[in-house]
mmCIF file of N, CA and C in Angstrom:
data_model
loop_
_atom_site.group_PDB
_atom_site.id
_atom_site.type_symbol
_atom_site.label_atom_id
_atom_site.label_comp_id
_atom_site.label_asym_id
_atom_site.label_seq_id
_atom_site.Cartn_x
_atom_site.Cartn_y
_atom_site.Cartn_z
ATOM 1 N N MET A 1 -10.452 11.904 -0.518
ATOM 2 C CA MET A 1 -9.801 10.848 -0.468
ATOM 3 C C MET A 1 -8.006 11.208 -0.127
ATOM 4 N N THR A 2 -7.393 11.075 0.763
ATOM 5 C CA THR A 2 -5.973 11.129 1.042
ATOM 6 C C THR A 2 -5.554 9.740 1.418
ATOM 7 N N ILE A 3 -4.682 9.231 0.120
ATOM 8 C CA ILE A 3 -3.843 8.161 0.681
ATOM 9 C C ILE A 3 -2.368 8.381 0.009
ATOM 10 N N ARG A 4 -1.454 8.371 1.339
ATOM 11 C CA ARG A 4 -0.118 8.633 1.322
ATOM 12 C C ARG A 4 0.441 7.339 1.021
ATOM 13 N N VAL A 5 2.071 7.230 0.948
ATOM 14 C CA VAL A 5 2.962 6.618 0.880
ATOM 15 C C VAL A 5 4.205 6.631 1.597
ATOM 16 N N LYS A 6 4.523 5.777 2.433
ATOM 17 C CA LYS A 6 5.773 6.602 3.542
ATOM 18 C C LYS A 6 6.739 5.080 3.639
ATOM 19 N N ARG A 7 7.675 5.406 3.738
ATOM 20 C CA ARG A 7 8.220 4.153 4.326
ATOM 21 C C ARG A 7 8.031 3.940 5.749
ATOM 22 N N VAL A 8 7.945 2.516 6.552
ATOM 23 C CA VAL A 8 7.815 2.475 7.760
ATOM 24 C C VAL A 8 8.758 2.736 8.501
ATOM 25 N N TYR A 9 9.951 2.714 8.084
ATOM 26 C CA TYR A 9 10.742 3.780 9.136
ATOM 27 C C TYR A 9 10.940 4.905 9.308
ATOM 28 N N ASP A 10 10.280 5.969 8.541
ATOM 29 C CA ASP A 10 9.818 7.080 8.644
ATOM 30 C C ASP A 10 9.425 7.486 10.211
ATOM 31 N N GLU A 11 9.694 8.868 10.567
ATOM 32 C CA GLU A 11 8.913 9.261 11.489
ATOM 33 C C GLU A 11 7.622 9.226 11.637
ATOM 34 N N PRO A 12 6.733 8.590 12.247
ATOM 35 C CA PRO A 12 5.329 8.916 12.349
ATOM 36 C C PRO A 12 4.853 10.357 12.530
ATOM 37 N N SER A 13 3.677 10.849 11.478
ATOM 38 C CA SER A 13 3.103 12.400 12.196
ATOM 39 C C SER A 13 1.631 12.097 11.906
ATOM 40 N N ALA A 14 1.452 13.426 12.757
ATOM 41 C CA ALA A 14 -0.252 13.515 12.607
ATOM 42 C C ALA A 14 -1.110 13.211 11.359
ATOM 43 N N GLU A 15 -0.396 13.729 10.396
ATOM 44 C CA GLU A 15 -1.064 13.854 9.065
ATOM 45 C C GLU A 15 -0.756 12.584 8.577
ATOM 46 N N ASP A 16 -0.464 11.852 9.453
ATOM 47 C CA ASP A 16 -0.556 10.415 8.716
ATOM 48 C C ASP A 16 -1.710 9.633 8.828
ATOM 49 N N GLY A 17 -2.596 9.809 9.826
ATOM 50 C CA GLY A 17 -3.836 9.337 10.034
ATOM 51 C C GLY A 17 -3.923 7.594 10.286
ATOM 52 N N GLU A 18 -4.641 7.218 9.499
ATOM 53 C CA GLU A 18 -4.464 5.471 9.624
ATOM 54 C C GLU A 18 -3.033 5.094 8.776
ATOM 55 N N ARG A 19 -2.169 4.504 9.621
ATOM 56 C CA ARG A 19 -1.087 3.882 9.003
ATOM 57 C C ARG A 19 -1.013 2.289 9.222
ATOM 58 N N ILE A 20 -0.725 2.145 7.567
ATOM 59 C CA ILE A 20 -1.579 0.346 7.492
ATOM 60 C C ILE A 20 0.101 -0.028 6.775
ATOM 61 N N LEU A 21 0.434 -0.841 7.191
ATOM 62 C CA LEU A 21 1.722 -1.645 6.868
ATOM 63 C C LEU A 21 0.818 -2.495 5.843
ATOM 64 N N VAL A 22 1.735 -2.685 4.292
ATOM 65 C CA VAL A 22 0.976 -3.469 3.171
ATOM 66 C C VAL A 22 2.142 -4.394 2.827
ATOM 67 N N ASP A 23 3.107 -4.778 3.402
ATOM 68 C CA ASP A 23 4.330 -5.738 3.271
ATOM 69 C C ASP A 23 3.809 -7.192 3.611
ATOM 70 N N ARG A 24 4.289 -7.907 3.032
ATOM 71 C CA ARG A 24 4.007 -9.247 3.308
ATOM 72 C C ARG A 24 4.752 -9.491 4.497
ATOM 73 N N LEU A 25 5.950 -9.316 4.863
ATOM 74 C CA LEU A 25 6.738 -9.543 5.892
ATOM 75 C C LEU A 25 6.908 -8.189 6.695
ATOM 76 N N TRP A 26 7.174 -8.707 8.021
ATOM 77 C CA TRP A 26 7.538 -7.513 9.377
ATOM 78 C C TRP A 26 8.886 -6.795 8.773
ATOM 79 N N PRO A 27 8.788 -5.631 8.847
ATOM 80 C CA PRO A 27 10.118 -4.559 8.452
ATOM 81 C C PRO A 27 11.357 -5.252 9.286
ATOM 82 N N ARG A 28 12.379 -5.465 8.773
ATOM 83 C CA ARG A 28 13.475 -5.831 9.646
ATOM 84 C C ARG A 28 14.347 -4.955 10.456
ATOM 85 N N GLY A 29 14.251 -5.212 11.663
ATOM 86 C CA GLY A 29 14.996 -4.159 12.777
ATOM 87 C C GLY A 29 13.770 -3.196 13.510
ATOM 88 N N LEU A 30 12.648 -3.442 12.994
ATOM 89 C CA LEU A 30 11.510 -2.247 13.809
ATOM 90 C C LEU A 30 10.886 -3.098 14.519
ATOM 91 N N SER A 31 10.927 -2.580 15.809
ATOM 92 C CA SER A 31 9.431 -2.932 16.716
ATOM 93 C C SER A 31 8.180 -2.567 16.636
ATOM 94 N N ARG A 32 7.448 -3.016 17.045
ATOM 95 C CA ARG A 32 6.286 -2.705 16.771
ATOM 96 C C ARG A 32 5.540 -1.509 17.440
ATOM 97 N N GLU A 33 6.131 -1.171 18.010
ATOM 98 C CA GLU A 33 6.341 0.182 19.017
ATOM 99 C C GLU A 33 6.719 1.256 18.337
ATOM 100 N N LYS A 34 7.862 0.801 17.536
ATOM 101 C CA LYS A 34 8.321 2.060 16.859
ATOM 102 C C LYS A 34 7.749 2.244 15.519
ATOM 103 N N ALA A 35 7.290 1.173 14.968
ATOM 104 C CA ALA A 35 6.497 1.542 13.855
ATOM 105 C C ALA A 35 5.072 2.083 13.723
ATOM 106 N N SER A 36 4.434 2.234 14.936
ATOM 107 C CA SER A 36 3.069 2.817 15.052
ATOM 108 C C SER A 36 2.187 2.773 14.272
ATOM 109 N N ILE A 37 2.109 1.522 13.647
ATOM 110 C CA ILE A 37 1.095 1.449 12.713
ATOM 111 C C ILE A 37 -0.496 1.342 13.108
ATOM 112 N N THR A 38 -1.358 1.248 12.631
ATOM 113 C CA THR A 38 -2.915 0.842 13.053
ATOM 114 C C THR A 38 -3.135 -0.641 13.022
ATOM 115 N N ALA A 39 -2.640 -0.887 11.566
ATOM 116 C CA ALA A 39 -3.100 -2.275 10.937
ATOM 117 C C ALA A 39 -2.007 -2.820 9.859
ATOM 118 N N TRP A 40 -1.837 -3.797 10.077
ATOM 119 C CA TRP A 40 -1.090 -4.709 9.196
ATOM 120 C C TRP A 40 -1.279 -5.212 8.279
ATOM 121 N N MET A 41 -2.072 -5.018 7.104
ATOM 122 C CA MET A 41 -2.690 -5.545 6.264
ATOM 123 C C MET A 41 -1.997 -6.452 5.372
ATOM 124 N N ARG A 42 -1.354 -7.778 5.569
ATOM 125 C CA ARG A 42 -0.483 -8.469 4.856
ATOM 126 C C ARG A 42 -0.845 -8.933 3.600
ATOM 127 N N GLU A 43 -2.382 -9.142 3.915
ATOM 128 C CA GLU A 43 -3.070 -10.118 2.958
ATOM 129 C C GLU A 43 -3.446 -8.954 1.409
ATOM 130 N N ILE A 44 -3.119 -7.970 1.902
ATOM 131 C CA ILE A 44 -3.288 -7.038 0.742
ATOM 132 C C ILE A 44 -1.748 -6.921 -0.329
ATOM 133 N N ALA A 45 -0.732 -7.600 0.274
ATOM 134 C CA ALA A 45 0.338 -7.211 -0.082
ATOM 135 C C ALA A 45 0.326 -8.120 -1.281
ATOM 136 N N PRO A 46 1.680 -8.129 -2.198
ATOM 137 C CA PRO A 46 2.061 -8.730 -3.463
ATOM 138 C C PRO A 46 1.669 -10.047 -2.886
ATOM 139 N N SER A 47 1.871 -11.399 -3.978
ATOM 140 C CA SER A 47 2.129 -12.671 -2.971
ATOM 141 C C SER A 47 3.409 -12.982 -3.038
ATOM 142 N N ASP A 48 3.893 -14.291 -2.773
ATOM 143 C CA ASP A 48 5.305 -14.339 -2.182
ATOM 144 C C ASP A 48 5.963 -14.348 -3.799
ATOM 145 N N ASP A 49 5.232 -15.213 -4.559
ATOM 146 C CA ASP A 49 5.731 -15.259 -5.996
ATOM 147 C C ASP A 49 6.379 -13.940 -6.660
ATOM 148 N N LEU A 50 5.252 -13.175 -6.605
ATOM 149 C CA LEU A 50 5.298 -11.627 -7.251
ATOM 150 C C LEU A 50 6.322 -10.521 -6.532
ATOM 151 N N ARG A 51 6.256 -11.040 -5.214
ATOM 152 C CA ARG A 51 7.448 -10.220 -4.949
ATOM 153 C C ARG A 51 8.972 -10.813 -4.980
ATOM 154 N N LYS A 52 8.984 -11.778 -4.946
ATOM 155 C CA LYS A 52 10.229 -12.365 -5.599
ATOM 156 C C LYS A 52 10.612 -12.169 -6.683
ATOM 157 N N TRP A 53 9.533 -12.267 -7.601
ATOM 158 C CA TRP A 53 9.992 -11.993 -8.954
ATOM 159 C C TRP A 53 10.570 -10.512 -9.298
ATOM 160 N N TYR A 54 9.753 -9.504 -8.592
ATOM 161 C CA TYR A 54 9.817 -8.136 -8.784
ATOM 162 C C TYR A 54 11.363 -8.284 -8.266
ATOM 163 N N SER A 55 11.645 -8.171 -6.869
ATOM 164 C CA SER A 55 12.784 -8.094 -6.493
ATOM 165 C C SER A 55 13.100 -6.881 -6.144
ATOM 166 N N HIS A 56 12.057 -5.498 -6.372
ATOM 167 C CA HIS A 56 12.498 -4.161 -6.307
ATOM 168 C C HIS A 56 13.578 -3.734 -7.583
ATOM 169 N N ARG A 57 13.222 -4.394 -8.602
ATOM 170 C CA ARG A 57 14.032 -4.247 -9.726
ATOM 171 C C ARG A 57 13.477 -3.542 -10.862
ATOM 172 N N VAL A 58 13.488 -1.893 -10.919
ATOM 173 C CA VAL A 58 12.779 -0.773 -11.208
ATOM 174 C C VAL A 58 12.171 -1.062 -12.908
ATOM 175 N N GLU A 59 13.435 -1.835 -13.540
ATOM 176 C CA GLU A 59 13.274 -2.188 -14.672
ATOM 177 C C GLU A 59 11.954 -2.713 -14.870
ATOM 178 N N LEU A 60 11.446 -3.721 -14.015
ATOM 179 C CA LEU A 60 10.146 -4.624 -13.849
ATOM 180 C C LEU A 60 8.835 -3.679 -13.636
ATOM 181 N N TRP A 61 9.285 -2.308 -13.241
ATOM 182 C CA TRP A 61 8.150 -1.942 -12.620
ATOM 183 C C TRP A 61 6.615 -1.809 -12.855
ATOM 184 N N ASP A 62 6.551 -1.588 -14.611
ATOM 185 C CA ASP A 62 5.721 -1.831 -15.329
ATOM 186 C C ASP A 62 4.494 -3.008 -15.090
ATOM 187 N N GLU A 63 5.291 -4.112 -15.515
ATOM 188 C CA GLU A 63 5.212 -5.456 -15.687
ATOM 189 C C GLU A 63 4.483 -5.564 -13.896
ATOM 190 N N PHE A 64 5.526 -5.320 -12.882
ATOM 191 C CA PHE A 64 4.911 -5.517 -11.475
ATOM 192 C C PHE A 64 3.434 -4.834 -11.467
ATOM 193 N N ARG A 65 3.563 -3.558 -11.733
ATOM 194 C CA ARG A 65 2.227 -3.199 -11.303
ATOM 195 C C ARG A 65 0.840 -3.941 -12.086
ATOM 196 N N LYS A 66 1.313 -4.345 -13.350
ATOM 197 C CA LYS A 66 0.021 -4.710 -13.955
ATOM 198 C C LYS A 66 -0.304 -6.215 -13.294
ATOM 199 N N ARG A 67 0.842 -7.059 -13.087
ATOM 200 C CA ARG A 67 0.752 -8.283 -11.956
ATOM 201 C C ARG A 67 -0.111 -8.134 -11.070
ATOM 202 N N TYR A 68 0.808 -6.980 -10.006
ATOM 203 C CA TYR A 68 -0.068 -6.616 -8.765
ATOM 204 C C TYR A 68 -1.357 -6.352 -9.075
ATOM 205 N N TRP A 69 -1.893 -5.356 -9.673
ATOM 206 C CA TRP A 69 -3.102 -4.816 -10.261
ATOM 207 C C TRP A 69 -4.166 -6.059 -10.557
ATOM 208 N N LYS A 70 -3.637 -7.126 -10.727
ATOM 209 C CA LYS A 70 -4.398 -8.673 -11.316
ATOM 210 C C LYS A 70 -4.763 -9.126 -10.087
ATOM 211 N N GLU A 71 -3.779 -9.246 -9.149
ATOM 212 C CA GLU A 71 -4.065 -9.676 -7.950
ATOM 213 C C GLU A 71 -5.109 -9.160 -7.185
ATOM 214 N N LEU A 72 -4.856 -7.965 -7.305
ATOM 215 C CA LEU A 72 -5.785 -6.870 -6.601
ATOM 216 C C LEU A 72 -7.426 -7.162 -6.613
ATOM 217 N N ASP A 73 -7.290 -7.168 -8.068
ATOM 218 C CA ASP A 73 -8.614 -7.399 -8.615
ATOM 219 C C ASP A 73 -9.403 -8.729 -7.817
ATOM 220 N N SER A 74 -8.576 -9.406 -7.219
ATOM 221 C CA SER A 74 -9.328 -10.822 -6.628
ATOM 222 C C SER A 74 -9.324 -10.222 -4.735
ATOM 223 N N MET A 75 -9.376 -9.240 -4.858
ATOM 224 C CA MET A 75 -8.849 -8.799 -3.337
ATOM 225 C C MET A 75 -9.856 -7.941 -2.955
ATOM 226 N N PRO A 76 -11.369 -8.054 -3.326
ATOM 227 C CA PRO A 76 -12.032 -6.902 -3.039
ATOM 228 C C PRO A 76 -12.404 -6.267 -1.735
ATOM 229 N N GLU A 77 -12.662 -7.224 -1.061
ATOM 230 C CA GLU A 77 -12.732 -7.044 0.477
ATOM 231 C C GLU A 77 -11.532 -6.105 1.217
ATOM 232 N N PRO A 78 -10.244 -6.342 0.945
ATOM 233 C CA PRO A 78 -9.143 -5.812 1.866
ATOM 234 C C PRO A 78 -9.321 -4.479 1.269
ATOM 235 N N VAL A 79 -9.241 -4.404 -0.270
ATOM 236 C CA VAL A 79 -9.304 -2.963 -1.143
ATOM 237 C C VAL A 79 -11.041 -2.376 -0.528
ATOM 238 N N GLY A 80 -11.831 -2.673 -0.503
ATOM 239 C CA GLY A 80 -12.748 -2.358 0.152
ATOM 240 C C GLY A 80 -12.692 -1.452 1.495
ATOM 241 N N ARG A 81 -11.716 -2.086 2.265
ATOM 242 C CA ARG A 81 -11.849 -1.264 3.571
ATOM 243 C C ARG A 81 -10.868 -0.584 3.384
ATOM 244 N N LEU A 82 -9.626 -0.275 2.676
ATOM 245 C CA LEU A 82 -8.633 0.827 2.478
ATOM 246 C C LEU A 82 -9.482 1.982 1.984
ATOM 247 N N ILE A 83 -10.134 1.819 0.719
ATOM 248 C CA ILE A 83 -11.420 2.873 0.435
ATOM 249 C C ILE A 83 -12.057 3.157 1.264
ATOM 250 N N ASP A 84 -12.762 2.840 2.183
ATOM 251 C CA ASP A 84 -13.888 3.087 3.045
ATOM 252 C C ASP A 84 -12.707 3.797 4.254
ATOM 253 N N MET A 85 -11.771 3.474 4.556
ATOM 254 C CA MET A 85 -10.550 4.067 5.416
ATOM 255 C C MET A 85 -10.663 5.597 5.157
ATOM 256 N N SER A 86 -10.077 5.413 3.734
ATOM 257 C CA SER A 86 -9.716 6.581 2.901
ATOM 258 C C SER A 86 -10.601 7.692 2.998
ATOM 259 N N GLU A 87 -12.067 7.351 2.797
ATOM 260 C CA GLU A 87 -13.305 8.299 2.766
ATOM 261 C C GLU A 87 -13.225 9.129 3.919
ATOM 262 N N LYS A 88 -12.982 8.236 5.386
ATOM 263 C CA LYS A 88 -13.137 8.793 6.812
ATOM 264 C C LYS A 88 -11.889 9.967 6.878
ATOM 265 N N GLY A 89 -10.970 9.619 6.523
ATOM 266 C CA GLY A 89 -9.930 10.588 6.660
ATOM 267 C C GLY A 89 -8.580 10.233 6.048
ATOM 268 N N ASN A 90 -7.276 10.763 6.294
ATOM 269 C CA ASN A 90 -5.983 10.126 5.827
ATOM 270 C C ASN A 90 -5.566 8.909 6.181
ATOM 271 N N VAL A 91 -4.561 8.233 4.949
ATOM 272 C CA VAL A 91 -4.489 6.666 4.894
ATOM 273 C C VAL A 91 -3.012 7.163 4.647
ATOM 274 N N THR A 92 -2.214 6.333 5.480
ATOM 275 C CA THR A 92 -0.884 6.230 5.080
ATOM 276 C C THR A 92 -0.271 5.111 4.611
ATOM 277 N N LEU A 93 -0.258 4.328 3.205
ATOM 278 C CA LEU A 93 0.578 3.336 2.983
ATOM 279 C C LEU A 93 1.673 2.819 3.491
ATOM 280 N N LEU A 94 1.867 2.351 4.354
ATOM 281 C CA LEU A 94 3.563 2.212 4.929
ATOM 282 C C LEU A 94 4.425 0.678 4.178
ATOM 283 N N PHE A 95 5.713 1.138 3.581
ATOM 284 C CA PHE A 95 6.302 0.017 3.147
ATOM 285 C C PHE A 95 7.498 0.090 3.392
ATOM 286 N N SER A 96 8.545 -0.989 3.334
ATOM 287 C CA SER A 96 9.749 -0.975 4.257
ATOM 288 C C SER A 96 11.107 -0.680 2.818
ATOM 289 N N THR A 97 10.998 -1.079 1.494
ATOM 290 C CA THR A 97 12.054 -0.671 0.656
ATOM 291 C C THR A 97 12.668 0.330 0.406
ATOM 292 N N LYS A 98 13.518 0.392 0.170
ATOM 293 C CA LYS A 98 14.349 1.715 0.132
ATOM 294 C C LYS A 98 13.974 2.305 -1.289
ATOM 295 N N GLU A 99 13.101 1.542 -2.599
ATOM 296 C CA GLU A 99 12.855 2.283 -3.465
ATOM 297 C C GLU A 99 11.515 3.038 -3.178
ATOM 298 N N LEU A 100 11.594 4.638 -3.120
ATOM 299 C CA LEU A 100 10.573 5.407 -2.820
ATOM 300 C C LEU A 100 9.589 5.308 -4.023
ATOM 301 N N ASN A 101 9.489 5.170 -5.112
ATOM 302 C CA ASN A 101 8.609 5.167 -6.168
ATOM 303 C C ASN A 101 8.352 3.848 -7.012
ATOM 304 N N ALA A 102 8.788 2.926 -6.774
ATOM 305 C CA ALA A 102 8.430 1.855 -7.385
ATOM 306 C C ALA A 102 8.349 0.705 -6.296
ATOM 307 N N ASN A 103 6.954 0.631 -6.010
ATOM 308 C CA ASN A 103 7.035 -0.020 -4.518
ATOM 309 C C ASN A 103 5.269 -0.505 -4.765
ATOM 310 N N ASN A 104 5.195 -1.723 -3.906
ATOM 311 C CA ASN A 104 3.539 -2.373 -3.582
ATOM 312 C C ASN A 104 2.845 -0.990 -3.347
ATOM 313 N N ALA A 105 3.462 -0.107 -2.396
ATOM 314 C CA ALA A 105 2.561 0.895 -1.592
ATOM 315 C C ALA A 105 2.092 1.799 -2.833
ATOM 316 N N VAL A 106 2.983 2.468 -3.550
ATOM 317 C CA VAL A 106 2.590 3.091 -4.512
ATOM 318 C C VAL A 106 1.583 2.660 -5.714
ATOM 319 N N ALA A 107 1.914 0.947 -5.867
ATOM 320 C CA ALA A 107 1.092 0.631 -6.931
ATOM 321 C C ALA A 107 -0.194 0.615 -6.343
ATOM 322 N N LEU A 108 -0.735 0.107 -5.267
ATOM 323 C CA LEU A 108 -1.687 -0.105 -4.270
ATOM 324 C C LEU A 108 -2.338 1.159 -4.251
ATOM 325 N N ARG A 109 -1.878 2.481 -3.922
ATOM 326 C CA ARG A 109 -2.370 3.660 -3.999
ATOM 327 C C ARG A 109 -2.789 4.291 -5.419
ATOM 328 N N GLU A 110 -2.206 3.619 -6.488
ATOM 329 C CA GLU A 110 -2.855 4.153 -7.836
ATOM 330 C C GLU A 110 -3.962 3.459 -8.160
ATOM 331 N N TYR A 111 -3.873 1.895 -7.717
ATOM 332 C CA TYR A 111 -5.027 1.080 -7.892
ATOM 333 C C TYR A 111 -6.102 1.697 -6.851
ATOM 334 N N ILE A 112 -6.021 1.713 -5.684
ATOM 335 C CA ILE A 112 -7.362 2.208 -4.778
ATOM 336 C C ILE A 112 -7.728 3.622 -5.754
ATOM 337 N N GLU A 113 -6.886 4.774 -6.014
ATOM 338 C CA GLU A 113 -7.308 5.650 -6.867
ATOM 339 C C GLU A 113 -8.283 5.879 -7.814
ATOM 340 N N THR A 114 -7.597 4.859 -8.806
ATOM 341 C CA THR A 114 -8.295 4.337 -9.637
ATOM 342 C C THR A 114 -9.775 3.517 -9.502
ATOM 343 N N LYS A 115 -9.580 2.837 -8.682
ATOM 344 C CA LYS A 115 -11.313 2.046 -8.037
ATOM 345 C C LYS A 115 -12.245 3.254 -7.571
ATOM 346 N N TYR A 116 -11.367 4.115 -6.844
ATOM 347 C CA TYR A 116 -12.138 5.119 -6.035
ATOM 348 C C TYR A 116 -12.830 5.879 -7.163
ATOM 349 N N ARG A 117 -12.443 6.297 -8.457
ATOM 350 C CA ARG A 117 -12.745 7.343 -9.486
ATOM 351 C C ARG A 117 -13.738 6.162 -9.878
ATOM 352 N N ARG A 118 -13.743 4.838 -10.138
ATOM 353 C CA ARG A 118 -14.740 4.545 -11.173
ATOM 354 C C ARG A 118 -15.872 4.401 -10.264
ATOM 355 N N ARG A 119 -15.766 4.297 -8.660
ATOM 356 C CA ARG A 119 -16.794 3.991 -7.573
ATOM 357 C C ARG A 119 -17.748 5.399 -7.524
ATOM 358 N N ARG A 120 -16.858 6.307 -7.666
ATOM 359 C CA ARG A 120 -17.497 7.778 -7.339
ATOM 360 C C ARG A 120 -16.990 8.839 -8.151
ATOM 361 N N PRO A 121 -17.460 8.643 -9.679
ATOM 362 C CA PRO A 121 -17.226 9.396 -10.620
ATOM 363 C C PRO A 121 -17.405 11.162 -10.301
ATOM 364 N N GLY A 122 -16.478 11.815 -10.816
ATOM 365 C CA GLY A 122 -16.205 13.498 -10.317
ATOM 366 C C GLY A 122 -15.919 13.702 -9.032
ATOM 367 N N LYS A 123 -15.761 12.902 -7.891
ATOM 368 C CA LYS A 123 -15.263 12.950 -6.399
ATOM 369 C C LYS A 123 -13.848 12.692 -6.603
ATOM 370 N N ARG A 124 -13.450 13.235 -5.752
ATOM 371 C CA ARG A 124 -11.865 12.949 -5.504
ATOM 372 C C ARG A 124 -11.647 13.181 -4.024
#
């Protein structure tokens, strides 16, 4: 299973595989053609309330991740789709924020990798 994270503004590459935008809002100033996405899964993005509360304040990262994971627990269908995609090939979760290490795509990847290990122990 290979799940990558990448800014949607960065150039697409062959290694990206399925390019999934996981933001609730469309990235500013980016056309759909230039984004070159496979799917826009806004339903798996953090809720508006959580997104506004976090507002990319890195000092809130641990609490944001905890709250987002709780939201993800109530979304088995879209999470399952991402896990299934990742079992078939590379998946790149796309995000628009400038914060590279503390964003919803990173939290989502960590969540999926945790659930994947629980679902298929001993395999990665």
